[in-house]
PDB file of C-alpha atoms in Angstrom:
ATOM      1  CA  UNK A 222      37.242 -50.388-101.668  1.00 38.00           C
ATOM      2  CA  UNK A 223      39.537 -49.034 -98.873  1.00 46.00           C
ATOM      3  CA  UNK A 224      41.608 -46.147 -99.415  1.00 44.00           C
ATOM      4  CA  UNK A 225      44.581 -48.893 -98.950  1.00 42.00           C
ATOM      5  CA  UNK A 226      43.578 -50.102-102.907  1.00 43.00           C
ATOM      6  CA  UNK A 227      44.995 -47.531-105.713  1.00 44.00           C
ATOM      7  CA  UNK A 228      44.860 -48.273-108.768  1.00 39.00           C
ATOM      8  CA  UNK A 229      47.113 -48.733-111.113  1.00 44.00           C
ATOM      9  CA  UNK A 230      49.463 -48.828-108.344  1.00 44.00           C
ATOM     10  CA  UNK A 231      52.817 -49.723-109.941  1.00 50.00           C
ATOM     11  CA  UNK A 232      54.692 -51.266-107.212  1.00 62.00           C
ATOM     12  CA  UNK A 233      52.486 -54.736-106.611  1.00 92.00           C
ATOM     13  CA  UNK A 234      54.444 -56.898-103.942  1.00 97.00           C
ATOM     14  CA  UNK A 235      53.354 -59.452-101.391  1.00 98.00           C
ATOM     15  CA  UNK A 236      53.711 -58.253 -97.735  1.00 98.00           C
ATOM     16  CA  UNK A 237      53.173 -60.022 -94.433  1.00 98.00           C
ATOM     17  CA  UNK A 238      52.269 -58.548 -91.115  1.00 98.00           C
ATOM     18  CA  UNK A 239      54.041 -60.656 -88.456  1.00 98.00           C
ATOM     19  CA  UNK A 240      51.825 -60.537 -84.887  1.00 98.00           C
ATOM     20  CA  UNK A 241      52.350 -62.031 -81.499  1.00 98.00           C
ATOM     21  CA  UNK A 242      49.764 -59.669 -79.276  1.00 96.00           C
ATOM     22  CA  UNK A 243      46.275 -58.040 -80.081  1.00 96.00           C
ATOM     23  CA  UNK A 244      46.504 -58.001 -83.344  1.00 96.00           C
ATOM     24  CA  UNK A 245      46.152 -61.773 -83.869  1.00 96.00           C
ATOM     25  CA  UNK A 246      42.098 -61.646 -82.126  1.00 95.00           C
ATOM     26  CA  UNK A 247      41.586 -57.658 -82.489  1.00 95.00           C
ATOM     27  CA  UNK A 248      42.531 -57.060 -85.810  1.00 95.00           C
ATOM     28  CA  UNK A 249      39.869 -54.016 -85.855  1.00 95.00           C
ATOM     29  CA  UNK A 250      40.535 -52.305 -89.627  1.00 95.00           C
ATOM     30  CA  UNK A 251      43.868 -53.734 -90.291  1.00 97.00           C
ATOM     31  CA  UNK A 252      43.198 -54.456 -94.030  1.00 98.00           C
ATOM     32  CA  UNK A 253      44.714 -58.291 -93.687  1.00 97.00           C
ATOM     33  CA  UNK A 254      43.077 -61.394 -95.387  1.00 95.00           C
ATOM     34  CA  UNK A 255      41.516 -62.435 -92.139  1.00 81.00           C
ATOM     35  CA  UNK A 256      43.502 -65.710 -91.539  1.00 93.00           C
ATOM     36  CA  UNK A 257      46.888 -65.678 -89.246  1.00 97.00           C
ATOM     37  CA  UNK A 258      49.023 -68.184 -89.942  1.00 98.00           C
ATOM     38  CA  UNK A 259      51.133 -69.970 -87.150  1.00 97.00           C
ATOM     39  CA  UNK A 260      54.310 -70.423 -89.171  1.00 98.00           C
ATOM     40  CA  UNK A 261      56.257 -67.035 -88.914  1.00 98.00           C
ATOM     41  CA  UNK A 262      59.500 -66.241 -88.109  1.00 98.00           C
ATOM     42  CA  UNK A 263      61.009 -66.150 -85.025  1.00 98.00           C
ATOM     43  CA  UNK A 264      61.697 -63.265 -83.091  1.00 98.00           C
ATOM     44  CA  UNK A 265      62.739 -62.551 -79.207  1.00 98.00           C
ATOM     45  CA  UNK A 266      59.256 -61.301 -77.833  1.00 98.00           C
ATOM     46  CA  UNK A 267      58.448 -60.608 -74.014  1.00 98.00           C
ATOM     47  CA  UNK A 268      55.596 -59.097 -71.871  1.00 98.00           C
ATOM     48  CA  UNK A 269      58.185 -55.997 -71.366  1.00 98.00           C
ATOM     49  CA  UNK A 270      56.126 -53.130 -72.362  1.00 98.00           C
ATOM     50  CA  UNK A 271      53.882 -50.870 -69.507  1.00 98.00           C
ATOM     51  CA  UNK A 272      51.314 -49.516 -71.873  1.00 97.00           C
ATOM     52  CA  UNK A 273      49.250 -46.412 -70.865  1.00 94.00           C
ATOM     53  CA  UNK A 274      46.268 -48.146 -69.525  1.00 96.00           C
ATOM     54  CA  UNK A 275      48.628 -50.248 -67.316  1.00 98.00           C
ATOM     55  CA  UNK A 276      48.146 -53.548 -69.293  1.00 98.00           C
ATOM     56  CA  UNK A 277      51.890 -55.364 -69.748  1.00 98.00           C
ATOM     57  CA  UNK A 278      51.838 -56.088 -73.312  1.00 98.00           C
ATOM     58  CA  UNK A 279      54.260 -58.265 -75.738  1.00 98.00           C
ATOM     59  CA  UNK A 280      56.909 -56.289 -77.531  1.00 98.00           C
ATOM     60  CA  UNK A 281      60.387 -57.262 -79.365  1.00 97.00           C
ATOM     61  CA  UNK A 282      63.065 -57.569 -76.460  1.00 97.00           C
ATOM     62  CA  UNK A 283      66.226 -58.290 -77.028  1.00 95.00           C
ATOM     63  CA  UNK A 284      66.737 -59.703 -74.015  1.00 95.00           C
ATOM     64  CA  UNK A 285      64.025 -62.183 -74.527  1.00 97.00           C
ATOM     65  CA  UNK A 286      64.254 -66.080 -76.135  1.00 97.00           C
ATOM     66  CA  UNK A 287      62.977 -66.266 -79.395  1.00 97.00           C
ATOM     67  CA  UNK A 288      59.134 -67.506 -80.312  1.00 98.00           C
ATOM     68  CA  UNK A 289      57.478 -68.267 -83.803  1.00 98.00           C
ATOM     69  CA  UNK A 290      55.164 -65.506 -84.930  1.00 98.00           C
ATOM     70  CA  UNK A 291      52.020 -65.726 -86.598  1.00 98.00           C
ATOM     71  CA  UNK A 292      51.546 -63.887 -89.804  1.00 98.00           C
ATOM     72  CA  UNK A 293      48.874 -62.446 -92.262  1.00 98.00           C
ATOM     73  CA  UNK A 294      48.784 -61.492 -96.032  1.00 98.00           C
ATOM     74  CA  UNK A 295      48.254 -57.653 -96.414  1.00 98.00           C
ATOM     75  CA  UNK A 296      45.806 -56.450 -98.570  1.00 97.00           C
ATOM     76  CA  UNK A 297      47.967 -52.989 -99.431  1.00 96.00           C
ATOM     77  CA  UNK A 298      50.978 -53.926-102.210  1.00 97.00           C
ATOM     78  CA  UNK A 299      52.732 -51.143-102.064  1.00 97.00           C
ATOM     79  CA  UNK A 300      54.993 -50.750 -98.365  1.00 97.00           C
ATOM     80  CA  UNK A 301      54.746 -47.399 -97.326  1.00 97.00           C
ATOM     81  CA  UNK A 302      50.542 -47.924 -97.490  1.00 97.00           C
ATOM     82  CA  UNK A 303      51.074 -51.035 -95.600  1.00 98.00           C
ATOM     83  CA  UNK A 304      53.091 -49.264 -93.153  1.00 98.00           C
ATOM     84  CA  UNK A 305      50.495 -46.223 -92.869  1.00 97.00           C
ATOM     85  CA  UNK A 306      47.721 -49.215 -91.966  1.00 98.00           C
ATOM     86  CA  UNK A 307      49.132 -50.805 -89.340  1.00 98.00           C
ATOM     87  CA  UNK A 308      50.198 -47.196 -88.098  1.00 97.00           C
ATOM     88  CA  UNK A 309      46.862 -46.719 -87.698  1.00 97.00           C
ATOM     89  CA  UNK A 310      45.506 -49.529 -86.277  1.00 97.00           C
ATOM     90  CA  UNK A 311      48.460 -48.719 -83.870  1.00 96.00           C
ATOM     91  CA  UNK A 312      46.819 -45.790 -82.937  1.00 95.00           C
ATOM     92  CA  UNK A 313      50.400 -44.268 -83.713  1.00 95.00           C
ATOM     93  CA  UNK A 314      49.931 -40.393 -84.135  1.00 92.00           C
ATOM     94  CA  UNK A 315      53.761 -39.513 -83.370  1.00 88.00           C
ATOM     95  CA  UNK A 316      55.205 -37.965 -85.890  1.00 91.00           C
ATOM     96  CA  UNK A 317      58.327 -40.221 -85.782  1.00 91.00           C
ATOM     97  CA  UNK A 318      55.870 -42.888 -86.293  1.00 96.00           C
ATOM     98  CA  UNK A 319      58.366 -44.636 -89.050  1.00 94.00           C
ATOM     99  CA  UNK A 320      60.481 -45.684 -86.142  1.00 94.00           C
ATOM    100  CA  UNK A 321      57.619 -47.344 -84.521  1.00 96.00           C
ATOM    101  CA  UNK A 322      56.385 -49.600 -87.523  1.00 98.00           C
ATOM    102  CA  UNK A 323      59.801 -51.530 -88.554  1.00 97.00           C
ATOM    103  CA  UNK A 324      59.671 -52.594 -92.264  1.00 97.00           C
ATOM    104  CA  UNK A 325      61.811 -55.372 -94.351  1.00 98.00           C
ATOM    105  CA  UNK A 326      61.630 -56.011 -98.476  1.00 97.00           C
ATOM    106  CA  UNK A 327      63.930 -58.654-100.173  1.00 96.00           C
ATOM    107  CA  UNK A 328      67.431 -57.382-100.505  1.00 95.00           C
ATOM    108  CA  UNK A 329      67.700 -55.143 -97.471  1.00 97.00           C
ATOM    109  CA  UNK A 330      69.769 -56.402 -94.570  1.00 96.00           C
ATOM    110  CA  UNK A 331      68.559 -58.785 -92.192  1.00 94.00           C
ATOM    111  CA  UNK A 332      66.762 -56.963 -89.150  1.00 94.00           C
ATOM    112  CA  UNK A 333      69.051 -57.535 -86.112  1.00 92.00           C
ATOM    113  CA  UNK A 334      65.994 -59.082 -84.313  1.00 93.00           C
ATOM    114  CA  UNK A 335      64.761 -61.503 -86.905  1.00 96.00           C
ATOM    115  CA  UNK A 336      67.959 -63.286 -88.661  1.00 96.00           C
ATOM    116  CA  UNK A 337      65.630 -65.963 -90.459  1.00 97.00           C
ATOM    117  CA  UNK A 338      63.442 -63.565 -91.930  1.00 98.00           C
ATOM    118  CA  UNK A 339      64.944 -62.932 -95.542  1.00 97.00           C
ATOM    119  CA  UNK A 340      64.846 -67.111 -96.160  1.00 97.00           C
ATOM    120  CA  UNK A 341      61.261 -67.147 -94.112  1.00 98.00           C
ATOM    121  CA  UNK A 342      60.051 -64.695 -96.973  1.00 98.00           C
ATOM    122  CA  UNK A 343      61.515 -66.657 -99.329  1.00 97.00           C
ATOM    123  CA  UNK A 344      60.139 -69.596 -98.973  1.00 98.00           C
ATOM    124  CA  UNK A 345      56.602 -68.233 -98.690  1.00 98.00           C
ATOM    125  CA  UNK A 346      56.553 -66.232-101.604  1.00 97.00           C
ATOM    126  CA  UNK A 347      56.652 -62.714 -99.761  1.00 98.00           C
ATOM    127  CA  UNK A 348      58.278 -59.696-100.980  1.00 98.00           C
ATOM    128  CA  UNK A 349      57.723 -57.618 -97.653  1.00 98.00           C
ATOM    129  CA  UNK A 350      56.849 -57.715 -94.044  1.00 98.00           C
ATOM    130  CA  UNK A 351      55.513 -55.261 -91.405  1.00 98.00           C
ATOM    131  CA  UNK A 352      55.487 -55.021 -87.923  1.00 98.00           C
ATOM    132  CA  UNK A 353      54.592 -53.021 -84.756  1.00 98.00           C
ATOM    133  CA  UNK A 354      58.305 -51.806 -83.873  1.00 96.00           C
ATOM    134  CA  UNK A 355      57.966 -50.484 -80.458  1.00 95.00           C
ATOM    135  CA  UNK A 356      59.910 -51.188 -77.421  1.00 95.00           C
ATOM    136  CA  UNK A 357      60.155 -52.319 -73.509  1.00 98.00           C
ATOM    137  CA  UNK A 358      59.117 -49.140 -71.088  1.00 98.00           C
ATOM    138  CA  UNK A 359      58.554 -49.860 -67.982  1.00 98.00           C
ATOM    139  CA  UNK A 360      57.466 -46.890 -65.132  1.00 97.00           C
ATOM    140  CA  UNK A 361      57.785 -44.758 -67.892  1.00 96.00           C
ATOM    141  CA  UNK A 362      60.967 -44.999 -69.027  1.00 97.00           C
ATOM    142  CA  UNK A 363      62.851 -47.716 -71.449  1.00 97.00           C
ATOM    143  CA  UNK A 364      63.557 -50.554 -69.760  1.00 97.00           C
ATOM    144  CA  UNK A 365      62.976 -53.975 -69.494  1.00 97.00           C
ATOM    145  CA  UNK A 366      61.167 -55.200 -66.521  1.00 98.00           C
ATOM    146  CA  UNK A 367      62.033 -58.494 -64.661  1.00 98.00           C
ATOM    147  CA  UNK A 368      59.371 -61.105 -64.524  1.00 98.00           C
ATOM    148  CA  UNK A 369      58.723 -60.105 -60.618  1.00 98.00           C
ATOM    149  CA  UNK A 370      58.624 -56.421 -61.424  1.00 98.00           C
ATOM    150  CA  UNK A 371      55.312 -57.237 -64.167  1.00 98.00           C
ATOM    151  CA  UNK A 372      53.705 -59.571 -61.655  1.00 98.00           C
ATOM    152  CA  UNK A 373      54.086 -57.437 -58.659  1.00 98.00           C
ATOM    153  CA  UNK A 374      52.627 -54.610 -61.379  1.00 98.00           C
ATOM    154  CA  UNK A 375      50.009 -57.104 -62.278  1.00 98.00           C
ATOM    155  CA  UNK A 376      48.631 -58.581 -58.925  1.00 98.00           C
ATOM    156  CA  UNK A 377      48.577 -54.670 -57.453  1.00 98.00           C
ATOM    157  CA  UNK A 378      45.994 -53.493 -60.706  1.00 98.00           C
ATOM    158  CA  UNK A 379      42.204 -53.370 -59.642  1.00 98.00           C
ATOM    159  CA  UNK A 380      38.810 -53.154 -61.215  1.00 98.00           C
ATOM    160  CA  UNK A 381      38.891 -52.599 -65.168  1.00 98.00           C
ATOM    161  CA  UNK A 382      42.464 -51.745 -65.731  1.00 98.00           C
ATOM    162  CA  UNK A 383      43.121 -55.243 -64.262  1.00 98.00           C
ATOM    163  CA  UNK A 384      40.383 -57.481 -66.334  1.00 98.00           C
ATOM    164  CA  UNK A 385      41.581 -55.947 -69.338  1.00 97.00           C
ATOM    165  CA  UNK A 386      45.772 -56.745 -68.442  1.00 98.00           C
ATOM    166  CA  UNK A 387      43.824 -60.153 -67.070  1.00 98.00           C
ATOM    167  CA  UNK A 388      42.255 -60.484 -70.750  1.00 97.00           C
ATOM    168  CA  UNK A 389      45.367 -59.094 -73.136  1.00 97.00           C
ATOM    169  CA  UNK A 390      47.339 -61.942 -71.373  1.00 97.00           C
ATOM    170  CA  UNK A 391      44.622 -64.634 -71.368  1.00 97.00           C
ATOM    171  CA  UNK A 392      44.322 -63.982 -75.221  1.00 97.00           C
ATOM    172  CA  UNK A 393      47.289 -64.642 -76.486  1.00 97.00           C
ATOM    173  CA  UNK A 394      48.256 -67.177 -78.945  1.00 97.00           C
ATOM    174  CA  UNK A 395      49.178 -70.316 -77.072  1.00 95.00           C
ATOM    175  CA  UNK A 396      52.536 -70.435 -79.265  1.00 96.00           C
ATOM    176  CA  UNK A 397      53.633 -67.390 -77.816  1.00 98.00           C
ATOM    177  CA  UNK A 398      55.529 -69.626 -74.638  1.00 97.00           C
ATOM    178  CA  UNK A 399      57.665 -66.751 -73.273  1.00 98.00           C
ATOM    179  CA  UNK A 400      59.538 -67.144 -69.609  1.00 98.00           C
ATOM    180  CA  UNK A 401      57.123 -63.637 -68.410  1.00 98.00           C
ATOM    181  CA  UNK A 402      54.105 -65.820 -69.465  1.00 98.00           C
ATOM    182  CA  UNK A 403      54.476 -69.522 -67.884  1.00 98.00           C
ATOM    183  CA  UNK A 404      55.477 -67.401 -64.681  1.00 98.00           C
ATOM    184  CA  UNK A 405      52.505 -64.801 -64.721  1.00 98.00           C
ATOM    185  CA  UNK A 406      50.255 -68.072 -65.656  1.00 98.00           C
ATOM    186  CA  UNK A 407      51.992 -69.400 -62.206  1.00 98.00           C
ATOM    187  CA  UNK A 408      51.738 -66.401 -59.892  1.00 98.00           C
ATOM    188  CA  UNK A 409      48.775 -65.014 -61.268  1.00 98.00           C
ATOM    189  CA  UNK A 410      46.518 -68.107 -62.953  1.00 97.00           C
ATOM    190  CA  UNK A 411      46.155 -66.214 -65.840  1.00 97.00           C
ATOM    191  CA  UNK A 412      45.912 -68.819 -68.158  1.00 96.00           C
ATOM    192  CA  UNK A 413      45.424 -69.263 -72.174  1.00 95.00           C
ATOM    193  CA  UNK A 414      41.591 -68.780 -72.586  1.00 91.00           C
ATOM    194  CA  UNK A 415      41.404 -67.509 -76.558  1.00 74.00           C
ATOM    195  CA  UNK A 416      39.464 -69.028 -78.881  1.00 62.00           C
ATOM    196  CA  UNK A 417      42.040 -69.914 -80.650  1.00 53.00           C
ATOM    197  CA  UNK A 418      44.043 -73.215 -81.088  1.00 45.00           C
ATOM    198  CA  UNK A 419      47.378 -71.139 -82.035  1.00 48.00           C
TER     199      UNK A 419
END
């Protein structure tokens, strides 16, 4: 039993984690029933984010034209445990972490990024959903990057740092068709390669 189980826990609800990036292959202890499904909401997501070991990865922009999500039952029923397990599969140790793992339960209002969600939940039976709330940075501030700012960022990475930005993008579900992607797969070759059909 994981310390995400407690019994007689009084507040039992259904919660999905909604993915687009590593979580969807590299789940690692994320205490999900270990299918994603392909039918999630949608939500504007982007290759927008500089992460610290240079790899561009997929975050919730704004800016960006909406894609369908995947999603996963948690195993957790109660939220705030939920929360605390994708925190740490985040690797989140800030202690305004709660700003960095975005949260929704039936009758709150409709996250400004994700209008369809409350009827989305609704129809699948859900009660809750999680997901990784953090932002576009780019050169180390918080900004969206154009598309020739990542692949010029991209092409110039060497050695490790660049097989593993090479492999995040190469990975990703095939449903997540942003603009950054079909024109990294064109500058770069960096093509779908998962194993995968989604």
């Amino acid at each position: 039993m994981g310390p995400w189980i407690r019994a007689g826990n009084r507040a039992c609800m259904k919660i999905a984690c909604l993915g687009w990036g590593s979580l969807i292959w590299d789940a690692r202890e994320l205490p999900i029933q270990r299918e994603w499904f392909s039918d999630g909401p949608f939500a504007p997501i982007e290759f927008a984010r500089q992460s610290s070991d240079d790899r561009i990865t997929l975050v919730i922009d704004p800016s960006a034209s909406p894609v369908r999500l995947l999603w996963a039952h948690m195993l957790p029923t109660e939220l705030q445990t939920a929360k605390e397990a994708l925190r740490d599969r985040e690797r989140i140790t800030a202690k305004d972490w709660e700003s960095k793992i975005a949260s929704w339960q039936q009758g709150e209002p409709v996250p400004a990024s994700m209008s369809g969600l409350p009827k989305w939940a609704e129809a699948h039976g859900l009660d809750a959903a999680i997901w990784t709330a953090l932002g576009p940075k780019f050169n180390n501030k918080n900004v969206s990057p154009s598309a020739e700012q990542v692949i010029t960022h991209l092409r110039g990475l060497t050695g490790c740092k660049r097989e593993n930005a090479k492999r995040y993008i190469e990975q990703t579900p095939r449903q997540i068709d942003t603009e950054y992607r079909r024109r990294i797969e064109a500058a770069l070759g960096w093509v779908f390669r998962g194993g995968s059909p989604l």
